[in-house]
C-alpha cells in the first residue's frame, strides 16, 4: 500500500468519527447546525440551564396583543454562516 492510499484510507476512517464528535458537541451545546449545498449555518438555541427563561427562549408580555420577548441567553449571540454555492437568481417575472 502506497503512502497516498494509506493517507486516503486514514482520512476516510476519520471522517465518521469527526462527524459523530461534532454532532455530540452540538447536542451538548446551545447551537443548532443546518447544512445544505448552499450554506453551512450555526444558529443559537436557548440554553436549557438559563435561570431567566428556563430553556423556553423567552416569555410572553401581557396586554391586548401579547408578544414574545426573546431572552438574552440566545437572542444576543450572532448567527454564523458559511456560503458554499451561490443560490441561483430567481426571475421577478416569468419569461413568457
PDB file of C-alpha atoms in Angstrom, residues 7 12 14 17 27 40 51 60-61 67 69 88 92:
ATOM      1  CA  UNK A   7      -3.366   8.581   3.893  1.00  0.00           C
ATOM      2  CA  UNK A  12     -11.929   8.081   5.196  1.00  0.00           C
ATOM      3  CA  UNK A  14     -11.541   9.574  10.473  1.00  0.00           C
ATOM      4  CA  UNK A  17     -15.546   9.928  13.881  1.00  0.00           C
ATOM      5  CA  UNK A  27     -26.206  18.368  21.116  1.00  0.00           C
ATOM      6  CA  UNK A  40     -23.466  25.751   6.498  1.00  0.00           C
ATOM      7  CA  UNK A  51     -32.397  30.944  35.061  1.00  0.00           C
ATOM      8  CA  UNK A  60     -44.867  36.499  26.847  1.00  0.00           C
ATOM      9  CA  UNK A  61     -45.535  40.134  27.636  1.00  0.00           C
ATOM     10  CA  UNK A  67     -45.840  39.321  22.102  1.00  0.00           C
ATOM     11  CA  UNK A  69     -39.845  38.824  24.336  1.00  0.00           C
ATOM     12  CA  UNK A  88     -29.363  30.985  -8.397  1.00  0.00           C
ATOM     13  CA  UNK A  92     -39.007  38.636 -10.955  1.00  0.00           C
TER      14      UNK A  92
END
